[in-house]
Amino acid sequence: MPTRRKFLASSAAGLAALAASPSVKALSLPPLPVASKLLVISTWDTGLSANLGAWKVLSQGGRALDAVEAGVMVTEASQNCCVGLGGNPDREGIVTLDACIMDEQFNCGSVAALERIKHPISVARRVMERTPHVMLVGEGAQQFAVAQGFPLEPQKLSPDAEKAYREWLKTSQYKPVVNIENSGNRKTGPVGGANNHDTIAMLAQDAQGRLSGSCTTSGMGFKMRGRLGDSPLIGSGLFVDNAVGAAAATGQGEDVIRIAGAHTVVELMRQGMSPKVACKAAVERIAKIKGDKARDIQVCFIAVNAQGQHGAFALQKGFTYAVCDASNQQQLIQADYLLK
Ligand code: SD4
């Protein structure tokens, strides 16, 4: 039997190889004592390492809620990606973070425009569990986080974000760039190499069939100060109804909000659509609203139904999502898309 250390090491090597390729690939993981329903899916290539964090919880009989928190914390803590404090700042040069979490009983919590806190997803969970509210924003969210014992991190941009911000200041143009997070590397992006979308959304089902979801982001780089996207909004960036399924979004938040995206996907599954077809129908709704401007944006949905089937759909080419399921496969899947 492989030791856990070896398992993690071999997984990390495999993940690096997987992340290098954009096509559908599978990586065999060592067998784990799993029940048939276990599943975790998450957005973009960074979902691969995040899924391992969630899988560790699920495979030990843990709760989906704990899994989706632990999973995206991996990404929030990563230096190699723009989710969390390493993300691009707003146009004033300040990183502001949004996150939300939802469990199988409609319990939910959210924080928005939170500054200097490393794990906004955990603060969102505390809002859910320790306050009578669903959402805290800005200064109040930070005050709550500190009162809950979360350390206040220095107000400092990462070297990559600093560079990208300085470059952006030369023109101060705000133009979302389709799929730029997919490069996984700020250096290959536009405006001096800035990633412009910086989100991970994750959905999981545990051995007892409980569904939960999480979403965390630094939001659109160089956004207006005070701007919120879909990611902290229950019903837009994330929605879970355990009897039906769960869905989450990434991409241009303003357009996901317009159709209450994640809730729409869940309602379409309630009407009998498969996860992929429901995601597609939501994307089509946005494309219809946007008309000629649809090509300027990217929106993507992932979904899981109560039976443990999963699917995704994007407006444009280039959206990947990572899946880890009870067959012990870790996969990176290129999602189907509308604008061909
Ligand atoms: C937002 N939906 O703030 C987020 C951005 C995103 O990958 O998903 N980036 O609008």
mmCIF file of C-alpha atoms and ligand atoms in Angstrom:
data_model
loop_
_atom_site.group_PDB
_atom_site.id
_atom_site.type_symbol
_atom_site.label_atom_id
_atom_site.label_comp_id
_atom_site.label_asym_id
_atom_site.label_seq_id
_atom_site.Cartn_x
_atom_site.Cartn_y
_atom_site.Cartn_z
ATOM 1 C CA MET A 1 0.000 0.000 0.000
ATOM 2 C CA PRO A 2 1.344 3.457 -0.774
ATOM 3 C CA THR A 3 1.850 5.741 2.186
ATOM 4 C CA ARG A 4 -0.151 8.949 2.278
ATOM 5 C CA ARG A 5 3.045 10.915 1.702
ATOM 6 C CA LYS A 6 3.802 8.930 -1.449
ATOM 7 C CA PHE A 7 0.202 9.285 -2.576
ATOM 8 C CA LEU A 8 0.345 13.066 -2.306
ATOM 9 C CA ALA A 9 3.751 13.253 -3.964
ATOM 10 C CA SER A 10 2.753 11.087 -6.908
ATOM 11 C CA SER A 11 -0.502 12.962 -7.232
ATOM 12 C CA ALA A 12 1.315 16.287 -7.338
ATOM 13 C CA ALA A 13 3.609 15.043 -10.098
ATOM 14 C CA GLY A 14 0.654 13.668 -12.015
ATOM 15 C CA LEU A 15 -1.228 16.898 -11.603
ATOM 16 C CA ALA A 16 1.641 18.918 -12.991
ATOM 17 C CA ALA A 17 1.615 16.695 -16.076
ATOM 18 C CA LEU A 18 -2.152 16.956 -16.338
ATOM 19 C CA ALA A 19 -2.158 20.700 -16.001
ATOM 20 C CA ALA A 20 0.294 20.938 -18.904
ATOM 21 C CA SER A 21 -2.253 19.524 -21.321
ATOM 22 C CA PRO A 22 -5.517 21.201 -22.259
ATOM 23 C CA SER A 23 -7.305 18.065 -23.436
ATOM 24 C CA VAL A 24 -9.357 15.527 -21.503
ATOM 25 C CA LYS A 25 -7.019 13.400 -19.427
ATOM 26 C CA ALA A 26 -7.272 10.979 -16.568
ATOM 27 C CA LEU A 27 -4.917 10.279 -13.733
ATOM 28 C CA SER A 28 -5.294 7.109 -11.720
ATOM 29 C CA LEU A 29 -5.191 7.659 -8.000
ATOM 30 C CA PRO A 30 -4.380 4.876 -5.541
ATOM 31 C CA PRO A 31 -7.546 3.083 -4.379
ATOM 32 C CA LEU A 32 -9.292 4.716 -1.466
ATOM 33 C CA PRO A 33 -12.032 3.319 0.734
ATOM 34 C CA VAL A 34 -14.831 5.239 -0.930
ATOM 35 C CA ALA A 35 -18.568 4.949 -1.189
ATOM 36 C CA SER A 36 -20.130 5.188 -4.621
ATOM 37 C CA LYS A 37 -21.425 8.757 -4.408
ATOM 38 C CA LEU A 38 -18.241 10.619 -3.596
ATOM 39 C CA LEU A 39 -17.615 13.380 -6.065
ATOM 40 C CA VAL A 40 -15.856 16.721 -6.240
ATOM 41 C CA ILE A 41 -15.744 19.035 -9.237
ATOM 42 C CA SER A 42 -14.237 22.488 -9.543
ATOM 43 C CA THR A 43 -13.485 25.178 -12.079
ATOM 44 C CA TRP A 44 -10.363 25.668 -14.200
ATOM 45 C CA ASP A 45 -7.012 23.882 -14.093
ATOM 46 C CA THR A 46 -6.397 25.027 -10.532
ATOM 47 C CA GLY A 47 -9.300 22.755 -9.588
ATOM 48 C CA LEU A 48 -6.963 19.769 -9.882
ATOM 49 C CA SER A 49 -4.963 20.551 -6.771
ATOM 50 C CA ALA A 50 -8.017 21.928 -4.965
ATOM 51 C CA ASN A 51 -9.915 18.702 -5.625
ATOM 52 C CA LEU A 52 -7.197 16.723 -3.878
ATOM 53 C CA GLY A 53 -7.705 18.854 -0.773
ATOM 54 C CA ALA A 54 -11.437 18.139 -0.890
ATOM 55 C CA TRP A 55 -10.935 14.467 -1.709
ATOM 56 C CA LYS A 56 -8.836 13.991 1.395
ATOM 57 C CA VAL A 57 -11.882 14.993 3.459
ATOM 58 C CA LEU A 58 -14.428 13.007 1.433
ATOM 59 C CA SER A 59 -12.379 9.826 1.285
ATOM 60 C CA GLN A 60 -12.055 9.803 5.063
ATOM 61 C CA GLY A 61 -15.824 9.839 5.417
ATOM 62 C CA GLY A 62 -15.985 13.620 5.867
ATOM 63 C CA ARG A 63 -18.809 15.968 5.117
ATOM 64 C CA ALA A 64 -19.194 17.674 1.728
ATOM 65 C CA LEU A 65 -19.265 21.056 3.462
ATOM 66 C CA ASP A 66 -15.845 20.438 5.022
ATOM 67 C CA ALA A 67 -14.552 19.165 1.695
ATOM 68 C CA VAL A 68 -15.548 22.251 -0.309
ATOM 69 C CA GLU A 69 -14.018 24.521 2.316
ATOM 70 C CA ALA A 70 -10.744 22.565 2.526
ATOM 71 C CA GLY A 71 -10.558 22.234 -1.259
ATOM 72 C CA VAL A 72 -10.707 25.897 -2.171
ATOM 73 C CA MET A 73 -8.436 26.811 0.746
ATOM 74 C CA VAL A 74 -5.676 25.077 -1.204
ATOM 75 C CA THR A 75 -6.194 27.565 -4.016
ATOM 76 C CA GLU A 76 -6.582 30.565 -1.710
ATOM 77 C CA ALA A 77 -3.217 29.722 -0.170
ATOM 78 C CA SER A 78 -1.446 29.073 -3.459
ATOM 79 C CA GLN A 79 1.212 31.507 -4.630
ATOM 80 C CA ASN A 80 0.829 30.373 -8.218
ATOM 81 C CA CYS A 81 -2.675 31.551 -8.831
ATOM 82 C CA CYS A 82 -4.698 34.714 -8.567
ATOM 83 C CA VAL A 83 -7.380 33.477 -6.185
ATOM 84 C CA GLY A 84 -6.918 34.992 -2.729
ATOM 85 C CA LEU A 85 -4.447 37.603 -1.571
ATOM 86 C CA GLY A 86 -2.087 36.936 -4.498
ATOM 87 C CA GLY A 87 -4.814 38.186 -6.843
ATOM 88 C CA ASN A 88 -4.931 41.337 -8.888
ATOM 89 C CA PRO A 89 -6.065 44.470 -7.087
ATOM 90 C CA ASP A 90 -8.889 46.850 -7.875
ATOM 91 C CA ARG A 91 -8.125 50.054 -9.726
ATOM 92 C CA GLU A 92 -7.048 51.716 -6.450
ATOM 93 C CA GLY A 93 -4.386 49.025 -6.037
ATOM 94 C CA ILE A 94 -6.156 47.101 -3.244
ATOM 95 C CA VAL A 95 -6.957 43.369 -3.321
ATOM 96 C CA THR A 96 -10.563 42.719 -2.273
ATOM 97 C CA LEU A 97 -11.881 39.189 -1.885
ATOM 98 C CA ASP A 98 -15.344 37.632 -2.257
ATOM 99 C CA ALA A 99 -16.453 34.139 -1.210
ATOM 100 C CA CYS A 100 -19.524 32.105 -0.376
ATOM 101 C CA ILE A 101 -20.392 28.643 0.853
ATOM 102 C CA MET A 102 -23.631 26.634 0.996
ATOM 103 C CA ASP A 103 -24.540 23.282 2.540
ATOM 104 C CA GLU A 104 -27.204 20.639 1.951
ATOM 105 C CA GLN A 105 -29.787 22.340 4.169
ATOM 106 C CA PHE A 106 -29.867 25.791 2.540
ATOM 107 C CA ASN A 107 -27.472 27.132 5.173
ATOM 108 C CA CYS A 108 -25.231 29.669 3.501
ATOM 109 C CA GLY A 109 -22.678 32.349 4.287
ATOM 110 C CA SER A 110 -20.861 34.966 2.293
ATOM 111 C CA VAL A 111 -18.273 37.718 2.519
ATOM 112 C CA ALA A 112 -17.571 40.404 -0.047
ATOM 113 C CA ALA A 113 -14.970 43.119 -0.545
ATOM 114 C CA LEU A 114 -12.947 41.590 2.268
ATOM 115 C CA GLU A 115 -9.375 42.858 2.603
ATOM 116 C CA ARG A 116 -6.227 41.360 4.159
ATOM 117 C CA ILE A 117 -7.694 37.975 5.092
ATOM 118 C CA LYS A 118 -6.052 34.868 3.639
ATOM 119 C CA HIS A 119 -9.055 32.516 3.703
ATOM 120 C CA PRO A 120 -12.294 34.334 2.870
ATOM 121 C CA ILE A 121 -14.057 30.990 2.382
ATOM 122 C CA SER A 122 -13.559 30.189 6.064
ATOM 123 C CA VAL A 123 -14.882 33.589 7.082
ATOM 124 C CA ALA A 124 -17.947 32.942 4.887
ATOM 125 C CA ARG A 125 -18.457 29.684 6.744
ATOM 126 C CA ARG A 126 -18.228 31.469 10.094
ATOM 127 C CA VAL A 127 -20.826 33.995 8.884
ATOM 128 C CA MET A 128 -23.060 31.021 8.104
ATOM 129 C CA GLU A 129 -22.458 29.238 11.389
ATOM 130 C CA ARG A 130 -21.933 31.989 13.915
ATOM 131 C CA THR A 131 -24.085 34.934 12.881
ATOM 132 C CA PRO A 132 -27.798 35.408 12.210
ATOM 133 C CA HIS A 133 -26.842 36.754 8.753
ATOM 134 C CA VAL A 134 -25.889 35.386 5.354
ATOM 135 C CA MET A 135 -23.604 38.112 4.079
ATOM 136 C CA LEU A 136 -21.048 40.523 5.541
ATOM 137 C CA VAL A 137 -19.161 43.048 3.425
ATOM 138 C CA GLY A 138 -16.123 45.307 3.551
ATOM 139 C CA GLU A 139 -14.986 46.699 6.863
ATOM 140 C CA GLY A 140 -17.665 44.831 8.790
ATOM 141 C CA ALA A 141 -16.615 41.524 7.259
ATOM 142 C CA GLN A 142 -12.994 42.206 8.176
ATOM 143 C CA GLN A 143 -13.953 43.243 11.713
ATOM 144 C CA PHE A 144 -15.889 39.987 12.101
ATOM 145 C CA ALA A 145 -12.980 37.950 10.712
ATOM 146 C CA VAL A 146 -10.523 39.500 13.145
ATOM 147 C CA ALA A 147 -12.938 38.954 16.046
ATOM 148 C CA GLN A 148 -13.095 35.314 14.979
ATOM 149 C CA GLY A 149 -9.318 35.044 15.213
ATOM 150 C CA PHE A 150 -8.346 35.320 11.539
ATOM 151 C CA PRO A 151 -4.989 37.132 11.287
ATOM 152 C CA LEU A 152 -4.846 40.416 9.412
ATOM 153 C CA GLU A 153 -2.303 39.967 6.644
ATOM 154 C CA PRO A 154 -0.097 42.830 5.399
ATOM 155 C CA GLN A 155 -1.654 45.171 2.835
ATOM 156 C CA LYS A 156 0.781 44.261 0.109
ATOM 157 C CA LEU A 157 0.490 43.143 -3.497
ATOM 158 C CA SER A 158 2.268 39.986 -4.610
ATOM 159 C CA PRO A 159 5.216 40.739 -6.927
ATOM 160 C CA ASP A 160 3.226 39.536 -9.979
ATOM 161 C CA ALA A 161 0.165 41.563 -9.042
ATOM 162 C CA GLU A 162 2.292 44.624 -8.405
ATOM 163 C CA LYS A 163 3.843 44.278 -11.842
ATOM 164 C CA ALA A 164 0.494 43.730 -13.522
ATOM 165 C CA TYR A 165 -1.036 46.702 -11.712
ATOM 166 C CA ARG A 166 1.799 49.031 -12.721
ATOM 167 C CA GLU A 167 1.372 47.911 -16.313
ATOM 168 C CA TRP A 168 -2.388 48.401 -16.113
ATOM 169 C CA LEU A 169 -1.938 51.931 -14.751
ATOM 170 C CA LYS A 170 -0.245 52.930 -18.005
ATOM 171 C CA THR A 171 -3.578 52.800 -19.809
ATOM 172 C CA SER A 172 -6.106 52.326 -16.981
ATOM 173 C CA GLN A 173 -8.377 50.561 -19.442
ATOM 174 C CA TYR A 174 -10.806 48.061 -18.017
ATOM 175 C CA LYS A 175 -11.507 45.273 -20.453
ATOM 176 C CA PRO A 176 -12.272 41.757 -19.239
ATOM 177 C CA VAL A 177 -10.247 39.169 -21.073
ATOM 178 C CA VAL A 178 -11.845 35.871 -21.991
ATOM 179 C CA ASN A 179 -10.337 32.783 -20.337
ATOM 180 C CA ILE A 180 -7.218 34.483 -19.165
ATOM 181 C CA GLU A 181 -7.200 32.508 -15.932
ATOM 182 C CA ASN A 182 -6.869 29.426 -18.024
ATOM 183 C CA SER A 183 -3.253 30.255 -18.712
ATOM 184 C CA GLY A 184 -2.645 29.572 -15.027
ATOM 185 C CA ASN A 185 0.136 32.102 -15.258
ATOM 186 C CA ARG A 186 -0.164 35.835 -14.964
ATOM 187 C CA LYS A 187 2.932 36.321 -17.083
ATOM 188 C CA THR A 188 1.191 35.040 -20.193
ATOM 189 C CA GLY A 189 -1.823 37.283 -19.807
ATOM 190 C CA PRO A 190 -2.604 40.691 -21.304
ATOM 191 C CA VAL A 191 -1.749 44.137 -19.968
ATOM 192 C CA GLY A 192 1.719 43.162 -18.929
ATOM 193 C CA GLY A 193 0.617 39.708 -18.041
ATOM 194 C CA ALA A 194 -2.405 40.215 -15.818
ATOM 195 C CA ASN A 195 -4.879 37.452 -15.161
ATOM 196 C CA ASN A 196 -8.263 39.035 -15.311
ATOM 197 C CA HIS A 197 -10.540 36.344 -13.833
ATOM 198 C CA ASP A 198 -9.467 34.800 -10.592
ATOM 199 C CA THR A 199 -11.974 32.364 -9.205
ATOM 200 C CA ILE A 200 -12.452 28.818 -8.038
ATOM 201 C CA ALA A 201 -15.913 27.319 -7.565
ATOM 202 C CA MET A 202 -16.285 23.798 -6.183
ATOM 203 C CA LEU A 203 -19.177 21.339 -5.713
ATOM 204 C CA ALA A 204 -18.997 18.098 -3.743
ATOM 205 C CA GLN A 205 -21.161 15.179 -2.766
ATOM 206 C CA ASP A 206 -20.259 13.046 0.255
ATOM 207 C CA ALA A 207 -20.895 9.396 1.092
ATOM 208 C CA GLN A 208 -24.274 10.289 2.584
ATOM 209 C CA GLY A 209 -25.325 12.058 -0.589
ATOM 210 C CA ARG A 210 -25.011 15.519 0.935
ATOM 211 C CA LEU A 211 -24.194 18.250 -1.572
ATOM 212 C CA SER A 212 -22.290 21.438 -0.765
ATOM 213 C CA GLY A 213 -20.566 24.178 -2.709
ATOM 214 C CA SER A 214 -18.001 26.944 -2.330
ATOM 215 C CA CYS A 215 -16.770 29.822 -4.417
ATOM 216 C CA THR A 216 -13.873 32.210 -3.768
ATOM 217 C CA THR A 217 -12.312 34.961 -5.851
ATOM 218 C CA SER A 218 -10.296 38.135 -5.963
ATOM 219 C CA GLY A 219 -12.811 39.211 -8.598
ATOM 220 C CA MET A 220 -12.063 40.890 -11.864
ATOM 221 C CA GLY A 221 -8.612 42.484 -11.837
ATOM 222 C CA PHE A 222 -8.643 46.304 -11.869
ATOM 223 C CA LYS A 223 -12.350 46.463 -11.120
ATOM 224 C CA MET A 224 -13.889 49.645 -9.764
ATOM 225 C CA ARG A 225 -13.506 49.965 -6.032
ATOM 226 C CA GLY A 226 -16.554 48.429 -4.380
ATOM 227 C CA ARG A 227 -17.475 46.275 -7.389
ATOM 228 C CA LEU A 228 -18.897 42.852 -6.569
ATOM 229 C CA GLY A 229 -19.373 40.043 -9.026
ATOM 230 C CA ASP A 230 -21.459 36.900 -8.867
ATOM 231 C CA SER A 231 -19.055 34.885 -6.705
ATOM 232 C CA PRO A 232 -20.243 36.004 -3.238
ATOM 233 C CA LEU A 233 -23.911 36.003 -4.268
ATOM 234 C CA ILE A 234 -25.893 32.928 -3.275
ATOM 235 C CA GLY A 235 -28.020 32.083 -6.301
ATOM 236 C CA SER A 236 -25.626 33.664 -8.811
ATOM 237 C CA GLY A 237 -22.139 32.285 -8.197
ATOM 238 C CA LEU A 238 -23.366 29.261 -6.228
ATOM 239 C CA PHE A 239 -26.574 27.456 -5.332
ATOM 240 C CA VAL A 240 -27.309 24.117 -3.673
ATOM 241 C CA ASP A 241 -30.636 22.326 -3.301
ATOM 242 C CA ASN A 242 -29.875 18.868 -1.991
ATOM 243 C CA ALA A 243 -33.048 17.364 -3.430
ATOM 244 C CA VAL A 244 -32.108 18.487 -6.940
ATOM 245 C CA GLY A 245 -28.458 19.414 -7.314
ATOM 246 C CA ALA A 246 -25.849 22.143 -7.071
ATOM 247 C CA ALA A 247 -24.345 24.600 -9.525
ATOM 248 C CA ALA A 248 -21.635 27.248 -9.608
ATOM 249 C CA ALA A 249 -20.351 29.843 -12.041
ATOM 250 C CA THR A 250 -17.180 31.483 -13.232
ATOM 251 C CA GLY A 251 -16.495 34.164 -15.790
ATOM 252 C CA GLN A 252 -18.028 37.587 -16.269
ATOM 253 C CA GLY A 253 -19.886 38.033 -13.009
ATOM 254 C CA GLU A 254 -22.130 40.842 -14.178
ATOM 255 C CA ASP A 255 -23.709 38.558 -16.772
ATOM 256 C CA VAL A 256 -24.080 35.632 -14.387
ATOM 257 C CA ILE A 257 -25.908 37.932 -11.969
ATOM 258 C CA ARG A 258 -28.308 39.035 -14.737
ATOM 259 C CA ILE A 259 -29.839 35.557 -14.872
ATOM 260 C CA ALA A 260 -29.207 34.470 -11.248
ATOM 261 C CA GLY A 261 -27.006 31.873 -12.919
ATOM 262 C CA ALA A 262 -26.405 29.067 -10.418
ATOM 263 C CA HIS A 263 -30.003 29.107 -9.196
ATOM 264 C CA THR A 264 -31.214 29.005 -12.788
ATOM 265 C CA VAL A 265 -29.099 25.917 -13.489
ATOM 266 C CA VAL A 266 -30.498 24.148 -10.412
ATOM 267 C CA GLU A 267 -34.065 25.036 -11.385
ATOM 268 C CA LEU A 268 -33.474 23.685 -14.885
ATOM 269 C CA MET A 269 -32.208 20.423 -13.367
ATOM 270 C CA ARG A 270 -35.373 20.370 -11.252
ATOM 271 C CA GLN A 271 -37.321 20.413 -14.516
ATOM 272 C CA GLY A 272 -35.490 17.266 -15.547
ATOM 273 C CA MET A 273 -32.457 18.510 -17.460
ATOM 274 C CA SER A 274 -29.104 16.793 -17.003
ATOM 275 C CA PRO A 275 -26.352 18.911 -15.405
ATOM 276 C CA LYS A 276 -24.713 19.639 -18.756
ATOM 277 C CA VAL A 277 -27.962 20.493 -20.549
ATOM 278 C CA ALA A 278 -28.996 22.767 -17.675
ATOM 279 C CA CYS A 279 -25.629 24.567 -17.810
ATOM 280 C CA LYS A 280 -26.008 24.938 -21.570
ATOM 281 C CA ALA A 281 -29.516 26.391 -21.264
ATOM 282 C CA ALA A 282 -28.248 28.988 -18.770
ATOM 283 C CA VAL A 283 -25.357 29.922 -21.079
ATOM 284 C CA GLU A 284 -27.800 30.250 -23.996
ATOM 285 C CA ARG A 285 -29.922 32.596 -21.931
ATOM 286 C CA ILE A 286 -26.911 34.857 -21.352
ATOM 287 C CA ALA A 287 -25.859 34.653 -25.016
ATOM 288 C CA LYS A 288 -29.343 35.754 -26.079
ATOM 289 C CA ILE A 289 -29.260 38.726 -23.716
ATOM 290 C CA LYS A 290 -25.785 39.758 -24.865
ATOM 291 C CA GLY A 291 -26.424 39.419 -28.598
ATOM 292 C CA ASP A 292 -23.426 40.640 -30.590
ATOM 293 C CA LYS A 293 -21.513 41.331 -27.391
ATOM 294 C CA ALA A 294 -21.505 37.665 -26.347
ATOM 295 C CA ARG A 295 -18.117 37.155 -28.005
ATOM 296 C CA ASP A 296 -16.544 39.712 -25.679
ATOM 297 C CA ILE A 297 -17.145 37.702 -22.547
ATOM 298 C CA GLN A 298 -16.800 34.244 -21.068
ATOM 299 C CA VAL A 299 -19.326 32.628 -18.718
ATOM 300 C CA CYS A 300 -19.131 29.038 -17.527
ATOM 301 C CA PHE A 301 -21.214 26.824 -15.279
ATOM 302 C CA ILE A 302 -20.518 23.549 -13.494
ATOM 303 C CA ALA A 303 -23.280 21.398 -11.998
ATOM 304 C CA VAL A 304 -23.920 18.174 -10.103
ATOM 305 C CA ASN A 305 -27.306 16.535 -9.624
ATOM 306 C CA ALA A 306 -28.533 14.595 -6.597
ATOM 307 C CA GLN A 307 -27.723 11.346 -8.423
ATOM 308 C CA GLY A 308 -24.069 12.329 -8.601
ATOM 309 C CA GLN A 309 -23.953 13.087 -12.325
ATOM 310 C CA HIS A 310 -21.909 16.120 -13.287
ATOM 311 C CA GLY A 311 -21.620 18.438 -16.250
ATOM 312 C CA ALA A 312 -20.467 21.848 -17.395
ATOM 313 C CA PHE A 313 -20.916 24.258 -20.263
ATOM 314 C CA ALA A 314 -19.270 27.520 -21.320
ATOM 315 C CA LEU A 315 -20.024 30.344 -23.678
ATOM 316 C CA GLN A 316 -16.619 30.169 -25.331
ATOM 317 C CA LYS A 317 -13.896 27.642 -25.907
ATOM 318 C CA GLY A 318 -11.229 27.210 -23.246
ATOM 319 C CA PHE A 319 -13.094 26.444 -20.036
ATOM 320 C CA THR A 320 -11.737 23.462 -18.112
ATOM 321 C CA TYR A 321 -13.114 21.791 -15.022
ATOM 322 C CA ALA A 322 -11.543 19.242 -12.742
ATOM 323 C CA VAL A 323 -13.372 16.128 -11.549
ATOM 324 C CA CYS A 324 -12.441 13.643 -8.854
ATOM 325 C CA ASP A 325 -14.867 10.790 -8.317
ATOM 326 C CA ALA A 326 -15.313 7.431 -6.679
ATOM 327 C CA SER A 327 -13.649 5.621 -9.550
ATOM 328 C CA ASN A 328 -10.491 7.226 -8.170
ATOM 329 C CA GLN A 329 -9.962 9.219 -11.289
ATOM 330 C CA GLN A 330 -8.763 12.782 -11.295
ATOM 331 C CA GLN A 331 -9.685 14.333 -14.613
ATOM 332 C CA LEU A 332 -9.357 17.690 -16.291
ATOM 333 C CA ILE A 333 -12.185 18.099 -18.767
ATOM 334 C CA GLN A 334 -12.517 20.623 -21.563
ATOM 335 C CA ALA A 335 -16.073 21.855 -21.305
ATOM 336 C CA ASP A 336 -18.281 22.013 -24.358
ATOM 337 C CA TYR A 337 -19.180 25.554 -25.426
ATOM 338 C CA LEU A 338 -21.715 27.553 -27.383
ATOM 339 C CA LEU A 339 -19.859 29.937 -29.711
ATOM 340 C CA LYS A 340 -18.171 27.568 -32.126
HETATM 341 C C1 SD4 B 1 -16.290 37.797 -10.937
HETATM 342 N N1 SD4 B 1 -17.018 35.604 -11.586
HETATM 343 O O1 SD4 B 1 -15.800 38.449 -10.025
HETATM 344 C C2 SD4 B 1 -15.893 36.349 -11.080
HETATM 345 C C3 SD4 B 1 -14.690 36.268 -11.931
HETATM 346 C C4 SD4 B 1 -14.292 34.888 -12.358
HETATM 347 O O2 SD4 B 1 -12.658 33.476 -13.128
HETATM 348 O O3 SD4 B 1 -15.043 33.958 -12.331
HETATM 349 N N2 SD4 B 1 -13.060 34.696 -12.761
HETATM 350 O O4 SD4 B 1 -17.050 38.273 -11.777
#
